[in-house]
PDB file of C-alpha atoms in Angstrom:
ATOM      1  CA  MET A   1      10.953   4.382   4.762  1.00 52.00           C
ATOM      2  CA  ALA A   2       8.817   1.232   5.018  1.00 54.00           C
ATOM      3  CA  GLU A   3       9.912  -2.136   6.292  1.00 50.00           C
ATOM      4  CA  PHE A   4       7.920  -5.176   5.265  1.00 52.00           C
ATOM      5  CA  ARG A   5       8.687  -8.077   7.538  1.00 50.00           C
ATOM      6  CA  GLN A   6       6.656 -11.224   7.253  1.00 47.00           C
ATOM      7  CA  VAL A   7       6.439 -13.500  10.248  1.00 45.00           C
ATOM      8  CA  ALA A   8       4.995 -16.613   8.670  1.00 43.00           C
ATOM      9  CA  GLY A   9       4.576 -17.972   5.188  1.00 48.00           C
ATOM     10  CA  TRP A  10       7.046 -15.733   3.379  1.00 49.00           C
ATOM     11  CA  GLU A  11       9.080 -17.794   0.977  1.00 53.00           C
ATOM     12  CA  TYR A  12      12.172 -15.624   1.155  1.00 50.00           C
ATOM     13  CA  ALA A  13      14.565 -16.411   3.969  1.00 49.00           C
ATOM     14  CA  GLU A  14      16.471 -13.163   3.537  1.00 53.00           C
ATOM     15  CA  GLU A  15      15.178  -9.669   4.122  1.00 63.00           C
ATOM     16  CA  ARG A  16      14.033  -8.070   0.879  1.00 69.00           C
ATOM     17  CA  ARG A  17      14.261  -4.427  -0.017  1.00 78.00           C
ATOM     18  CA  LEU A  18      11.654  -3.166  -2.435  1.00 84.00           C
ATOM     19  CA  VAL A  19      11.594   0.060  -4.425  1.00 91.00           C
ATOM     20  CA  ILE A  20       8.575   2.054  -3.264  1.00 93.00           C
ATOM     21  CA  SER A  21       7.062   5.509  -3.464  1.00 95.00           C
ATOM     22  CA  THR A  22       5.573   7.308  -0.496  1.00 95.00           C
ATOM     23  CA  SER A  23       3.839  10.685  -0.261  1.00 96.00           C
ATOM     24  CA  ARG A  24       5.111  13.677  -2.157  1.00 96.00           C
ATOM     25  CA  PHE A  25       3.816  15.685   0.838  1.00 97.00           C
ATOM     26  CA  GLY A  26       6.094  13.916   3.324  1.00 96.00           C
ATOM     27  CA  VAL A  27       5.182  11.874   6.374  1.00 96.00           C
ATOM     28  CA  GLY A  28       2.498  12.581   8.926  1.00 97.00           C
ATOM     29  CA  GLN A  29      -0.542  11.224  10.634  1.00 97.00           C
ATOM     30  CA  ALA A  30      -3.333  13.798  10.263  1.00 97.00           C
ATOM     31  CA  GLU A  31      -6.253  13.357   7.893  1.00 96.00           C
ATOM     32  CA  ASP A  32      -6.535  15.614   4.840  1.00 97.00           C
ATOM     33  CA  THR A  33      -2.749  16.061   4.638  1.00 97.00           C
ATOM     34  CA  ASN A  34      -2.041  13.367   2.012  1.00 97.00           C
ATOM     35  CA  LYS A  35       1.034  12.367   4.022  1.00 98.00           C
ATOM     36  CA  THR A  36       2.276   8.806   4.535  1.00 97.00           C
ATOM     37  CA  PRO A  37       1.584   7.721   8.125  1.00 98.00           C
ATOM     38  CA  LEU A  38       4.328   6.341  10.344  1.00 96.00           C
ATOM     39  CA  GLY A  39       4.386   3.654  13.010  1.00 96.00           C
ATOM     40  CA  LEU A  40       3.104   0.135  13.521  1.00 96.00           C
ATOM     41  CA  HIS A  41       0.395  -1.022  11.125  1.00 97.00           C
ATOM     42  CA  ARG A  42      -1.277  -4.225  10.064  1.00 97.00           C
ATOM     43  CA  ILE A  43      -2.814  -5.305   6.808  1.00 97.00           C
ATOM     44  CA  ALA A  44      -6.531  -5.001   7.544  1.00 98.00           C
ATOM     45  CA  GLU A  45      -8.017  -5.945   4.171  1.00 98.00           C
ATOM     46  CA  LYS A  46      -6.833  -7.112   0.766  1.00 98.00           C
ATOM     47  CA  PHE A  47      -8.365  -6.600  -2.676  1.00 98.00           C
ATOM     48  CA  GLY A  48      -7.537  -8.207  -6.005  1.00 96.00           C
ATOM     49  CA  ASP A  49      -7.315 -11.918  -5.162  1.00 94.00           C
ATOM     50  CA  GLY A  50      -7.548 -13.949  -8.349  1.00 92.00           C
ATOM     51  CA  LEU A  51      -7.521 -10.954 -10.674  1.00 94.00           C
ATOM     52  CA  PRO A  52      -5.006 -10.663 -13.482  1.00 92.00           C
ATOM     53  CA  ALA A  53      -2.223  -8.113 -13.168  1.00 92.00           C
ATOM     54  CA  GLY A  54      -3.323  -4.800 -14.592  1.00 94.00           C
ATOM     55  CA  ALA A  55      -6.671  -4.445 -12.849  1.00 96.00           C
ATOM     56  CA  VAL A  56      -7.514  -0.803 -12.112  1.00 96.00           C
ATOM     57  CA  PHE A  57      -9.448   0.091  -8.959  1.00 96.00           C
ATOM     58  CA  GLU A  58     -11.639   2.980  -7.856  1.00 93.00           C
ATOM     59  CA  SER A  59     -13.146   2.764  -4.361  1.00 95.00           C
ATOM     60  CA  ARG A  60     -11.732  -0.780  -4.199  1.00 95.00           C
ATOM     61  CA  GLU A  61     -13.859  -1.879  -7.183  1.00 93.00           C
ATOM     62  CA  VAL A  62     -12.371  -2.964 -10.530  1.00 94.00           C
ATOM     63  CA  VAL A  63     -13.129  -0.365 -13.210  1.00 95.00           C
ATOM     64  CA  GLY A  64     -10.816  -1.387 -16.047  1.00 93.00           C
ATOM     65  CA  THR A  65      -7.253  -2.319 -16.875  1.00 92.00           C
ATOM     66  CA  VAL A  66      -3.906  -0.557 -17.021  1.00 93.00           C
ATOM     67  CA  ALA A  67      -3.958  -1.098 -20.798  1.00 91.00           C
ATOM     68  CA  GLU A  68      -7.126   1.038 -20.931  1.00 92.00           C
ATOM     69  CA  LYS A  69      -6.013   3.456 -18.190  1.00 91.00           C
ATOM     70  CA  PRO A  70      -2.195   3.664 -18.268  1.00 90.00           C
ATOM     71  CA  LYS A  71      -2.094   6.515 -15.730  1.00 90.00           C
ATOM     72  CA  ALA A  72      -4.293   4.667 -13.227  1.00 92.00           C
ATOM     73  CA  GLY A  73      -3.749   5.809  -9.656  1.00 94.00           C
ATOM     74  CA  ILE A  74      -4.553   2.431  -8.060  1.00 96.00           C
ATOM     75  CA  ALA A  75      -3.759  -0.784  -9.933  1.00 96.00           C
ATOM     76  CA  HIS A  76      -3.014  -4.514  -9.636  1.00 97.00           C
ATOM     77  CA  ARG A  77      -3.732  -5.135  -5.919  1.00 97.00           C
ATOM     78  CA  ILE A  78      -4.660  -3.255  -2.735  1.00 98.00           C
ATOM     79  CA  LEU A  79      -3.566  -3.945   0.836  1.00 98.00           C
ATOM     80  CA  TRP A  80      -5.523  -1.602   3.138  1.00 98.00           C
ATOM     81  CA  LEU A  81      -3.596  -0.586   6.236  1.00 98.00           C
ATOM     82  CA  GLU A  82      -4.782  -0.130   9.804  1.00 98.00           C
ATOM     83  CA  GLY A  83      -2.748   1.800  12.363  1.00 98.00           C
ATOM     84  CA  LEU A  84      -2.171   0.049  15.685  1.00 98.00           C
ATOM     85  CA  GLU A  85      -1.030   2.940  17.873  1.00 98.00           C
ATOM     86  CA  PRO A  86      -4.004   4.710  19.516  1.00 98.00           C
ATOM     87  CA  GLY A  87      -3.731   8.478  19.228  1.00 98.00           C
ATOM     88  CA  PHE A  88      -0.789   8.227  16.822  1.00 98.00           C
ATOM     89  CA  ASN A  89      -2.084   6.340  13.758  1.00 98.00           C
ATOM     90  CA  GLN A  90      -5.352   4.930  15.113  1.00 98.00           C
ATOM     91  CA  GLY A  91      -8.525   6.815  16.037  1.00 98.00           C
ATOM     92  CA  GLY A  92      -9.605  10.424  15.721  1.00 97.00           C
ATOM     93  CA  ASN A  93      -8.103  12.497  12.931  1.00 97.00           C
ATOM     94  CA  VAL A  94      -4.968  10.311  12.693  1.00 98.00           C
ATOM     95  CA  ASP A  95      -6.640   7.005  11.762  1.00 98.00           C
ATOM     96  CA  THR A  96      -4.704   5.334   8.936  1.00 98.00           C
ATOM     97  CA  HIS A  97      -7.597   3.043   7.975  1.00 98.00           C
ATOM     98  CA  ALA A  98     -10.135   5.896   7.900  1.00 98.00           C
ATOM     99  CA  ARG A  99      -7.682   7.843   5.699  1.00 98.00           C
ATOM    100  CA  TYR A 100      -7.778   4.980   3.143  1.00 98.00           C
ATOM    101  CA  VAL A 101      -4.025   4.458   3.186  1.00 98.00           C
ATOM    102  CA  TYR A 102      -3.072   1.465   1.041  1.00 98.00           C
ATOM    103  CA  ILE A 103      -0.120  -0.416  -0.311  1.00 97.00           C
ATOM    104  CA  HIS A 104      -0.949  -0.640  -4.013  1.00 97.00           C
ATOM    105  CA  GLY A 105       0.327  -0.573  -7.546  1.00 96.00           C
ATOM    106  CA  VAL A 106       0.007   2.193 -10.124  1.00 95.00           C
ATOM    107  CA  GLY A 107      -0.382   2.313 -13.886  1.00 93.00           C
ATOM    108  CA  ASP A 108       2.748   4.401 -14.455  1.00 94.00           C
ATOM    109  CA  GLU A 109       5.648   2.999 -12.439  1.00 95.00           C
ATOM    110  CA  SER A 110       8.160   5.650 -13.532  1.00 94.00           C
ATOM    111  CA  THR A 111       7.818   7.492 -10.190  1.00 93.00           C
ATOM    112  CA  LEU A 112       8.789   4.506  -8.040  1.00 95.00           C
ATOM    113  CA  GLY A 113      11.780   5.286  -5.861  1.00 94.00           C
ATOM    114  CA  GLN A 114      10.794   8.911  -5.310  1.00 94.00           C
ATOM    115  CA  PRO A 115       8.062  10.636  -3.292  1.00 95.00           C
ATOM    116  CA  ALA A 116       4.998  10.581  -5.554  1.00 95.00           C
ATOM    117  CA  SER A 117       1.865   9.361  -3.767  1.00 96.00           C
ATOM    118  CA  ARG A 118      -0.870  11.121  -1.800  1.00 96.00           C
ATOM    119  CA  GLY A 119      -0.160   9.102   1.348  1.00 96.00           C
ATOM    120  CA  CYS A 120      -0.182   5.524   0.095  1.00 97.00           C
ATOM    121  CA  ILE A 121       2.784   3.243  -0.523  1.00 96.00           C
ATOM    122  CA  HIS A 122       3.273   2.366  -4.191  1.00 96.00           C
ATOM    123  CA  LEU A 123       4.985  -0.837  -5.319  1.00 96.00           C
ATOM    124  CA  ALA A 124       5.893  -2.190  -8.754  1.00 96.00           C
ATOM    125  CA  ALA A 125       3.531  -4.892  -9.976  1.00 96.00           C
ATOM    126  CA  THR A 126       6.399  -7.402 -10.026  1.00 95.00           C
ATOM    127  CA  ASP A 127       6.862  -6.857  -6.267  1.00 95.00           C
ATOM    128  CA  LEU A 128       3.240  -6.186  -5.336  1.00 96.00           C
ATOM    129  CA  LEU A 129       1.691  -9.349  -6.782  1.00 96.00           C
ATOM    130  CA  PRO A 130       3.821 -11.833  -4.803  1.00 94.00           C
ATOM    131  CA  PHE A 131       3.722  -9.593  -1.716  1.00 92.00           C
ATOM    132  CA  HIS A 132      -0.092  -9.532  -1.858  1.00 95.00           C
ATOM    133  CA  ASP A 133      -0.380 -13.262  -2.509  1.00 94.00           C
ATOM    134  CA  ARG A 134       2.039 -14.336   0.238  1.00 91.00           C
ATOM    135  CA  THR A 135       1.121 -11.822   2.917  1.00 91.00           C
ATOM    136  CA  PRO A 136      -1.955 -12.684   4.978  1.00 94.00           C
ATOM    137  CA  THR A 137      -4.392 -10.207   6.431  1.00 96.00           C
ATOM    138  CA  GLY A 138      -3.209  -9.305   9.925  1.00 96.00           C
ATOM    139  CA  THR A 139       0.477  -9.140   8.992  1.00 93.00           C
ATOM    140  CA  LEU A 140       2.285  -6.400  10.911  1.00 92.00           C
ATOM    141  CA  LEU A 141       4.495  -3.822   9.247  1.00 91.00           C
ATOM    142  CA  TRP A 142       6.402  -0.790  10.367  1.00 91.00           C
ATOM    143  CA  ILE A 143       6.429   2.412   8.346  1.00 92.00           C
TER     144      ILE A 143
END
């Protein structure tokens, strides 16, 4: 469902396919639906630079580790998305950024590969850490 294509700085010459999870409620743009938004996005903000793998976040602040909170909903790193299509995924009640839609890790990775999130895109820590480190803010992606 999501394509991550890096324009500059990505060390991999070939296209990579990553196992992800998207919303268990399906896809859609509207706020309060917990659906994964579609369309053109960019990485607006990143959180977790310099932190060890296993950091657990609440409201983008570190509150512990996966060892302490194995069922953590947001872990390792956060890439906060911004929709770039006015009226579709930007502005009003369809604004991806205002909906707090992230690419992030989770404490329990057993649901990767199946719909499991509440709108965000989940990645395994082994994929998320290099993706976060090598992907600059402003990078475009299509969901």
